[in-house]
mmCIF file with all atom_site columns, C-alpha atoms in Angstrom:
data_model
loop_
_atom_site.group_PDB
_atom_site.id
_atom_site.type_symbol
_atom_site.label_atom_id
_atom_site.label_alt_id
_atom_site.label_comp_id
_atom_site.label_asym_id
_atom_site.label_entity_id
_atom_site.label_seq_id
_atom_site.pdbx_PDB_ins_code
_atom_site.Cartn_x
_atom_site.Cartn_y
_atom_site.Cartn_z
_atom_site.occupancy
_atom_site.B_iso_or_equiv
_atom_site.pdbx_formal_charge
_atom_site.auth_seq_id
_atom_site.auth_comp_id
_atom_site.auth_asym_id
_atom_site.auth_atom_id
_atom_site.pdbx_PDB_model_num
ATOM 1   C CA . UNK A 1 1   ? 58.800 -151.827 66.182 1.00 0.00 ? 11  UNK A CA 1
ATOM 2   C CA . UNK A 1 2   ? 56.937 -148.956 64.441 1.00 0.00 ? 12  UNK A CA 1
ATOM 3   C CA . UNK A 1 3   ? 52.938 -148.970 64.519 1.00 0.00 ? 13  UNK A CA 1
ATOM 4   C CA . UNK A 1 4   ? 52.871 -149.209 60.336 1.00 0.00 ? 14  UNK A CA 1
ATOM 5   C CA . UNK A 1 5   ? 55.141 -152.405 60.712 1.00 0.00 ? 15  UNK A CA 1
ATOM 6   C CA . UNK A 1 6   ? 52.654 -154.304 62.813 1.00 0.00 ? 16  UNK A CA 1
ATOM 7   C CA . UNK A 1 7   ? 49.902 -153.024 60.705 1.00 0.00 ? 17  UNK A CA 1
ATOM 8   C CA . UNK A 1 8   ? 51.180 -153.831 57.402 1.00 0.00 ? 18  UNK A CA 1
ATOM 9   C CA . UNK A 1 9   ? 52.393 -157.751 59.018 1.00 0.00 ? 19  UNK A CA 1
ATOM 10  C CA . UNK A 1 10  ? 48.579 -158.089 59.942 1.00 0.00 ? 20  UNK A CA 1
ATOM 11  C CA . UNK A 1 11  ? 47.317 -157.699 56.173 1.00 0.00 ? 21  UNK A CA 1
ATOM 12  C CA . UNK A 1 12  ? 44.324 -160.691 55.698 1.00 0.00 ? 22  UNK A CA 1
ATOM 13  C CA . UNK A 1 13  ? 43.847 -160.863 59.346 1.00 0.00 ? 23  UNK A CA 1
ATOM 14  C CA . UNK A 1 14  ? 41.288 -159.865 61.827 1.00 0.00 ? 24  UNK A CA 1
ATOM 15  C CA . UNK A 1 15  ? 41.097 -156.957 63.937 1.00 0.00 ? 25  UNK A CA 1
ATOM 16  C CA . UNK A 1 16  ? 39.146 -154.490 65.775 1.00 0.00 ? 26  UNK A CA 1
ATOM 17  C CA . UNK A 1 17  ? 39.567 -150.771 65.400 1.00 0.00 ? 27  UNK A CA 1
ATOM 18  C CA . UNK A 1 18  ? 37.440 -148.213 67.943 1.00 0.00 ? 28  UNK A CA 1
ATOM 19  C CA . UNK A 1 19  ? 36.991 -144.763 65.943 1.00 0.00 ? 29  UNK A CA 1
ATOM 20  C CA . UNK A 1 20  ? 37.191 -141.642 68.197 1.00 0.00 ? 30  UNK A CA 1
ATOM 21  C CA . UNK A 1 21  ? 33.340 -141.098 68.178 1.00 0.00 ? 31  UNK A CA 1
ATOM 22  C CA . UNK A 1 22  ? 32.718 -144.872 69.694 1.00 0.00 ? 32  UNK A CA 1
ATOM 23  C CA . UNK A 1 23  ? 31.949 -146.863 66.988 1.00 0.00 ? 33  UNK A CA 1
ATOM 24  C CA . UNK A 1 24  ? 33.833 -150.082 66.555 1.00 0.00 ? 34  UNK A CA 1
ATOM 25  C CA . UNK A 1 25  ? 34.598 -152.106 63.410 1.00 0.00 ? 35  UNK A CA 1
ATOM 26  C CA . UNK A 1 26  ? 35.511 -155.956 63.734 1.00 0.00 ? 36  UNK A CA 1
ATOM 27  C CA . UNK A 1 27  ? 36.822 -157.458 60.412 1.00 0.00 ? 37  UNK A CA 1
ATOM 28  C CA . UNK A 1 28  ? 40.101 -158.322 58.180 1.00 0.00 ? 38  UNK A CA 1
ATOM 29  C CA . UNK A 1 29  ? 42.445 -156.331 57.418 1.00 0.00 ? 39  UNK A CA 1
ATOM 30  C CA . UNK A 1 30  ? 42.823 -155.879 53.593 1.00 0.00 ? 40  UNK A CA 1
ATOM 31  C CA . UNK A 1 31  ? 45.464 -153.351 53.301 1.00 0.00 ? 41  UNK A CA 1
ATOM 32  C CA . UNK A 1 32  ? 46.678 -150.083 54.855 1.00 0.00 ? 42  UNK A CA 1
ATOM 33  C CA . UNK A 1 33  ? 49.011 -146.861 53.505 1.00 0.00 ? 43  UNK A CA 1
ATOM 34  C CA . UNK A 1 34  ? 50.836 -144.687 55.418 1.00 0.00 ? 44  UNK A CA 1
ATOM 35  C CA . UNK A 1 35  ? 48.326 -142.450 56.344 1.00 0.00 ? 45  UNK A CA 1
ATOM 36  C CA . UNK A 1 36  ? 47.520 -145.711 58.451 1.00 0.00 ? 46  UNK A CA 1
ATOM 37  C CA . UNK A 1 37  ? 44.128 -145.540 56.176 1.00 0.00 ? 47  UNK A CA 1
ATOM 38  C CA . UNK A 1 38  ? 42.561 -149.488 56.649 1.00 0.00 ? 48  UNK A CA 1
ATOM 39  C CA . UNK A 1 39  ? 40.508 -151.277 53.948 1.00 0.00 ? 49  UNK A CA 1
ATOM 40  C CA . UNK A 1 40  ? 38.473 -154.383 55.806 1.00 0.00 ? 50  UNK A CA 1
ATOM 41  C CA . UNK A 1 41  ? 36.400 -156.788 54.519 1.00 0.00 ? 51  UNK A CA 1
ATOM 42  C CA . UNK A 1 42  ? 33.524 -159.021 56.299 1.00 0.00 ? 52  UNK A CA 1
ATOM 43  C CA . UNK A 1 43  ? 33.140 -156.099 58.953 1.00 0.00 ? 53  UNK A CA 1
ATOM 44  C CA . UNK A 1 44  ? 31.124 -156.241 61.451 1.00 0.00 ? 54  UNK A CA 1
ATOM 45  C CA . UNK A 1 45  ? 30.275 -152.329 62.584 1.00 0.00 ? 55  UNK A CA 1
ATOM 46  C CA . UNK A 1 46  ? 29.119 -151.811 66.711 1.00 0.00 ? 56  UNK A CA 1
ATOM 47  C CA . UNK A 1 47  ? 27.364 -148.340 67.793 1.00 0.00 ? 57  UNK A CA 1
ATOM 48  C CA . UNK A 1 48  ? 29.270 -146.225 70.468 1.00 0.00 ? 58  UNK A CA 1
ATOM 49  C CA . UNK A 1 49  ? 26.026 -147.725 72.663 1.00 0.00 ? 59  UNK A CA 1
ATOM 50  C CA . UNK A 1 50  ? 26.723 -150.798 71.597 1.00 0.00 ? 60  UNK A CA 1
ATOM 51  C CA . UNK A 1 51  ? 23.157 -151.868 70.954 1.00 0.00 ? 61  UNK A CA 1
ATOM 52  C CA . UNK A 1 52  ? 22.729 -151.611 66.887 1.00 0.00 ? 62  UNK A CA 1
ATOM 53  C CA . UNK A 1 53  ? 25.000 -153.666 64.799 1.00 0.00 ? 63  UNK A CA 1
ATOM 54  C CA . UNK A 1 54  ? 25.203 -153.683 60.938 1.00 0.00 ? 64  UNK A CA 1
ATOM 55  C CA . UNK A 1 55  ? 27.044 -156.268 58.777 1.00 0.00 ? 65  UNK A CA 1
ATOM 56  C CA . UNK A 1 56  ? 29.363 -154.582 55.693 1.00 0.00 ? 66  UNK A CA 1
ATOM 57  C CA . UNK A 1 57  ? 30.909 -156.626 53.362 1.00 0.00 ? 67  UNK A CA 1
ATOM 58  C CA . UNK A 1 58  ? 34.091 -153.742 52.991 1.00 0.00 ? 68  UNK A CA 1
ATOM 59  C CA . UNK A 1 59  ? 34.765 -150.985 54.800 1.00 0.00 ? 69  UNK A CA 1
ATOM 60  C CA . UNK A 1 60  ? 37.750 -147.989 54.616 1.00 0.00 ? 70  UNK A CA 1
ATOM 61  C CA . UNK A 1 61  ? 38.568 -146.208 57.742 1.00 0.00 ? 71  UNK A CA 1
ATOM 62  C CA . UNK A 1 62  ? 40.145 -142.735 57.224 1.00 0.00 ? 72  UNK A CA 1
ATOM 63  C CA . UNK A 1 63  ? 43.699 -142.978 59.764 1.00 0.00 ? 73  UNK A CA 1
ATOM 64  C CA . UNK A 1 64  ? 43.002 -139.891 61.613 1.00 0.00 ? 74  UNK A CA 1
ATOM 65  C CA . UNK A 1 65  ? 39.866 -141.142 62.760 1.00 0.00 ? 75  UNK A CA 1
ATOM 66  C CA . UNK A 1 66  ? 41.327 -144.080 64.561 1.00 0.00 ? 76  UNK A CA 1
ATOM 67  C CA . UNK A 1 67  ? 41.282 -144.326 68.170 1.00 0.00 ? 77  UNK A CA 1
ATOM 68  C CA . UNK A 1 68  ? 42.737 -147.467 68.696 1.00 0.00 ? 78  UNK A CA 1
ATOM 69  C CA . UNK A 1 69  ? 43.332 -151.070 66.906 1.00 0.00 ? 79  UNK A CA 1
ATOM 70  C CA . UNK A 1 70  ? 43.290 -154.315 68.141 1.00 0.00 ? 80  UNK A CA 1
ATOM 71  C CA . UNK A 1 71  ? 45.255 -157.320 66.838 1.00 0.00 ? 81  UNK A CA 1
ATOM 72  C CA . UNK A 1 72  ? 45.478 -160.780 67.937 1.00 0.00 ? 82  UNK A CA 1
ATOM 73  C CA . UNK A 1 73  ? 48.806 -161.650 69.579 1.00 0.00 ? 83  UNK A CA 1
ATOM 74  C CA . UNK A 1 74  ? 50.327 -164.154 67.072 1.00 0.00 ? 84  UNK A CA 1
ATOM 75  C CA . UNK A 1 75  ? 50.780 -161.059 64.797 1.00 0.00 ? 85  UNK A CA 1
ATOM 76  C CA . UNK A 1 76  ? 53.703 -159.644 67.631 1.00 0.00 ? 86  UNK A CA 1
ATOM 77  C CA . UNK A 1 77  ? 55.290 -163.303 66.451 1.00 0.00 ? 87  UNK A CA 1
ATOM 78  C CA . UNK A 1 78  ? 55.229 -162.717 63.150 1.00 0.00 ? 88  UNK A CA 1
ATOM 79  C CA . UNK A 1 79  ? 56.665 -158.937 63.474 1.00 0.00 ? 89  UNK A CA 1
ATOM 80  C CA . UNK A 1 80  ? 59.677 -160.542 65.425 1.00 0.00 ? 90  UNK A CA 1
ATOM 81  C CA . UNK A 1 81  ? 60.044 -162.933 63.055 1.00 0.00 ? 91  UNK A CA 1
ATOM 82  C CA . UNK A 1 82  ? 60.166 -160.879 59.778 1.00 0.00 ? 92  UNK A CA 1
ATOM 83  C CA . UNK A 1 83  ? 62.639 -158.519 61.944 1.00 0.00 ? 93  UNK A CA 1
ATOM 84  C CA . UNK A 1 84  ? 64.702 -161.128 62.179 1.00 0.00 ? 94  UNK A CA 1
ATOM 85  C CA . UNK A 1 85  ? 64.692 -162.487 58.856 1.00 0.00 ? 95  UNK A CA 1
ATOM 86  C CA . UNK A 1 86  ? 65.723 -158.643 57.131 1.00 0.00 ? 96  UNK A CA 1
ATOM 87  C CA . UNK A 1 87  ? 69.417 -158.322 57.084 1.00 0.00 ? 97  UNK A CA 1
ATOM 88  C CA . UNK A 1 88  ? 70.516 -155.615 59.267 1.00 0.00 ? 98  UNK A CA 1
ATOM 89  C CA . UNK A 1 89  ? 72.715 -152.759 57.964 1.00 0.00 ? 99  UNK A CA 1
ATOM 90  C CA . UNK A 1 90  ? 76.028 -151.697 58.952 1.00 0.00 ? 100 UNK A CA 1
ATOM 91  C CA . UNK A 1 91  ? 77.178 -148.168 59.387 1.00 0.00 ? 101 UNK A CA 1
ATOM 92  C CA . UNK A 1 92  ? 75.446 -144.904 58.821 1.00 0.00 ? 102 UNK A CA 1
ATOM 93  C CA . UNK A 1 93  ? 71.957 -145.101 56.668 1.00 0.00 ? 103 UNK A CA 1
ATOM 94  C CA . UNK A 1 94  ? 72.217 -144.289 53.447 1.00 0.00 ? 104 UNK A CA 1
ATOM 95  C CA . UNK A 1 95  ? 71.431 -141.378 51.660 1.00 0.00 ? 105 UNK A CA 1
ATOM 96  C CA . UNK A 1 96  ? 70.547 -140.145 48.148 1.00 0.00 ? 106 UNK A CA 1
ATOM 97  C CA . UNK A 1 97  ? 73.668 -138.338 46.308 1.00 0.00 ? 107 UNK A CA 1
ATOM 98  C CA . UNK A 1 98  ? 74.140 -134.681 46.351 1.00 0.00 ? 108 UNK A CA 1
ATOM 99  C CA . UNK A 1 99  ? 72.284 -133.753 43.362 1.00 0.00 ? 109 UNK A CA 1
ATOM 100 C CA . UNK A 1 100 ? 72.544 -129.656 43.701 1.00 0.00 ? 110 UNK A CA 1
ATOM 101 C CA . UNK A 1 101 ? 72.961 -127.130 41.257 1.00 0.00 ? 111 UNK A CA 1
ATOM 102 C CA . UNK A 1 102 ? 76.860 -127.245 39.623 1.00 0.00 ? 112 UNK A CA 1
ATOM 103 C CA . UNK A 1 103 ? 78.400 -124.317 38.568 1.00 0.00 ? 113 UNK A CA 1
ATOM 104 C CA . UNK A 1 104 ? 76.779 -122.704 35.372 1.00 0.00 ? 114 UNK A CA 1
ATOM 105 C CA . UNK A 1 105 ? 73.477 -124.307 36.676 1.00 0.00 ? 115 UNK A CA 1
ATOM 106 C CA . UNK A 1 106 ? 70.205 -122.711 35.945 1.00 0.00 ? 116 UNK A CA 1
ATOM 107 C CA . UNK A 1 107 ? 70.429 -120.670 38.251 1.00 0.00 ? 117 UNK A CA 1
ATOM 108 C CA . UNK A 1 108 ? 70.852 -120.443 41.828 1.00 0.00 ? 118 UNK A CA 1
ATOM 109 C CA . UNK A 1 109 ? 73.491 -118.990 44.181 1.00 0.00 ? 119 UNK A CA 1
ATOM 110 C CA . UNK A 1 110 ? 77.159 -119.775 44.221 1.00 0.00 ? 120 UNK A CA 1
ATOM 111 C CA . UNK A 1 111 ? 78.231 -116.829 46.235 1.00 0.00 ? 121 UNK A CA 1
ATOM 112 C CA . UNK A 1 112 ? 79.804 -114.671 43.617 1.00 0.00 ? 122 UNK A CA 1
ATOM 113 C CA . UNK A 1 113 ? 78.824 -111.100 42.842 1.00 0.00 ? 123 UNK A CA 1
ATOM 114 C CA . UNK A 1 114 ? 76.727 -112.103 40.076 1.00 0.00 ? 124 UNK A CA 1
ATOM 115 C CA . UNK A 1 115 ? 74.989 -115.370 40.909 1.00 0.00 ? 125 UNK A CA 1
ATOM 116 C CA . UNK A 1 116 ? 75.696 -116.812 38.559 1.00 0.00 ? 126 UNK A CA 1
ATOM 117 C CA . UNK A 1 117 ? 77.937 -120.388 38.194 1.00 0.00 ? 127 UNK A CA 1
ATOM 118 C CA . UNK A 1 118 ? 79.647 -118.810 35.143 1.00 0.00 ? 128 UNK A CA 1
ATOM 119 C CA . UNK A 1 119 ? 82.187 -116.585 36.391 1.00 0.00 ? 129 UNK A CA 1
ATOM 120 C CA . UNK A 1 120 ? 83.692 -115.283 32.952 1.00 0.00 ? 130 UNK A CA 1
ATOM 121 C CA . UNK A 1 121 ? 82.699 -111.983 31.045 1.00 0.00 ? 131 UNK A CA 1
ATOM 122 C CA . UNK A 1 122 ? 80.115 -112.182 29.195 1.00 0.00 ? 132 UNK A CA 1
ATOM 123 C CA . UNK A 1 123 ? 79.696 -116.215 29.568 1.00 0.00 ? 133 UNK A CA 1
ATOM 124 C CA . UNK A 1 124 ? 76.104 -117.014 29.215 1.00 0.00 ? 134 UNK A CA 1
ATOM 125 C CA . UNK A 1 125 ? 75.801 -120.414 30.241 1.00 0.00 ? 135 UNK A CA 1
ATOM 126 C CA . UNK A 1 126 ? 74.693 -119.721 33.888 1.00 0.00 ? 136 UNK A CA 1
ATOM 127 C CA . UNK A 1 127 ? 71.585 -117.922 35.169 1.00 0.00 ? 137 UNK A CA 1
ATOM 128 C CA . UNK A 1 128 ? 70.298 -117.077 38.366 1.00 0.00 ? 138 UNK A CA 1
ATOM 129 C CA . UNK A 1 129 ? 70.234 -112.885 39.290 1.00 0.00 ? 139 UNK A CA 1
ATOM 130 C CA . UNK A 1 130 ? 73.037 -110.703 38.194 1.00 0.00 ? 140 UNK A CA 1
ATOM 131 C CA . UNK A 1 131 ? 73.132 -109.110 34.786 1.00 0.00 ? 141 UNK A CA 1
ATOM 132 C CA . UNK A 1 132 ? 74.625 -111.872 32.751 1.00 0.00 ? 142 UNK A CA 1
ATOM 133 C CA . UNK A 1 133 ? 72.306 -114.101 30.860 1.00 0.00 ? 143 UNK A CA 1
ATOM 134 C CA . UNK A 1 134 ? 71.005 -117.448 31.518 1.00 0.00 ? 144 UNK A CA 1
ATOM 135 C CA . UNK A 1 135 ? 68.209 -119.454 31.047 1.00 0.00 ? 145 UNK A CA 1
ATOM 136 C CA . UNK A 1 136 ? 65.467 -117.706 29.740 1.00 0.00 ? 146 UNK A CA 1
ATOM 137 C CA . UNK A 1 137 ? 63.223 -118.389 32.947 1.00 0.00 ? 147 UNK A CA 1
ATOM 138 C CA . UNK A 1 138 ? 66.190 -117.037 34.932 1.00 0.00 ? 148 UNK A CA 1
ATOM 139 C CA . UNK A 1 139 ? 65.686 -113.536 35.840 1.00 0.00 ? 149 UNK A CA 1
ATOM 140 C CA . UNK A 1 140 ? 68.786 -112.639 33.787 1.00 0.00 ? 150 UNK A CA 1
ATOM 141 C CA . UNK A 1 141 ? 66.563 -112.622 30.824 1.00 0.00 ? 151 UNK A CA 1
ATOM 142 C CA . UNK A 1 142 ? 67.256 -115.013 27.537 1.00 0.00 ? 152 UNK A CA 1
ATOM 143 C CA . UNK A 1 143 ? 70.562 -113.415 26.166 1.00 0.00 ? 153 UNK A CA 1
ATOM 144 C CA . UNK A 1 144 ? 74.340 -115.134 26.500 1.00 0.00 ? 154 UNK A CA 1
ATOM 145 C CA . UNK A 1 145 ? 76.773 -112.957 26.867 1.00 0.00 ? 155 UNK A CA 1
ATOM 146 C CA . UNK A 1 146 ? 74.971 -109.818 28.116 1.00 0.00 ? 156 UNK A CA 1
ATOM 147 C CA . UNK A 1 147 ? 77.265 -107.442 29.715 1.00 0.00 ? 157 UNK A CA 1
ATOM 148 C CA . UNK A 1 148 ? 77.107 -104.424 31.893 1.00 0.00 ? 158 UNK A CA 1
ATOM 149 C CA . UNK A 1 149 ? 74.222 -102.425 33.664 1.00 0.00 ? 159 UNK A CA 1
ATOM 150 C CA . UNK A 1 150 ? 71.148 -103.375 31.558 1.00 0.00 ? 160 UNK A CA 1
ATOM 151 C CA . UNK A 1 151 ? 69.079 -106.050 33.622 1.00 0.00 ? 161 UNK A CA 1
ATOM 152 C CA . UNK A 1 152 ? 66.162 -107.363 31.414 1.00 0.00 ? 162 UNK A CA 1
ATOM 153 C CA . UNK A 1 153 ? 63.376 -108.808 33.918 1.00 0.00 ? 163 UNK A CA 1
ATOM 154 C CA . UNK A 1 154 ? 62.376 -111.894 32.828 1.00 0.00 ? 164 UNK A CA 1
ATOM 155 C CA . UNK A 1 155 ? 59.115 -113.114 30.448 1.00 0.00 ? 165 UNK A CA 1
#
């Protein structure tokens, strides 16, 4: 069960987080992001000496100031429980399709002399280095079809 699971099951209820300088805050959890930022409402705010105590209707807690959170145990429950209801996935976890550069891309390297995708004389549709043309933000400058030793730096 990962931390961001359990916090994001407790959303609307209460808990105590202890910041690394002492101070405590007691209230309900409103919501939480992945920075494992809190938003609470109806806090309750304890000095690290534990003698001064202040009442705040809502409070955010930066995530990297967080020492430590405290949830009540029913929340564990309901973890299990929505763990249980998610239908588990079979074989390896998917991933987004290749979405590289083709050949005659804008640019890029394909491992031919010239870098670029378009291996034909004087074909202009690729880009990358070389001395053919390309797109015009390419450093082969803005020209199809350019052949032999001029190289025209791009604008």
């Amino acid at each position: 069960m990962l931390p961001l699971t359990l916090l994001r099951t407790a959303v609307f209820h209460p808990m105590l987080v202890e910041l690394k300088n002492g101070e405590t805050y007691n209230g309900n959890l409103v919501s939480c992001d992945n920075f494992m930022n809190i938003h609470l409402r109806d806090v309750i705010c304890t000095s690290r000496d534990g003698d001064r105590f202040w009442k705040i209707p809502e409070c955010y807690v930066r995530g990297n100031t967080i020492k430590y959170l405290r949830l009540p145990e029913d929340i564990l429950g309901l973890v299990k429980e929505d763990i249980n209801e998610k239908p588990s996935r079979s074989g390896p976890p998917s991933r987004r399709p290749f979405r590289g550069r083709g050949d005659g891309g804008r640019g890029g390297h394909t491992g031919r002399p010239g870098g670029s995708g378009d291996h034909r004389k004087g074909g202009g549709g690729g880009g990358g280095g070389g001395n053919r043309g390309g797109h015009q933000g390419s450093r082969g400058g803005g020209r199809g079809g350019q052949q032999g030793g001029q190289f025209r730096q791009g604008r």
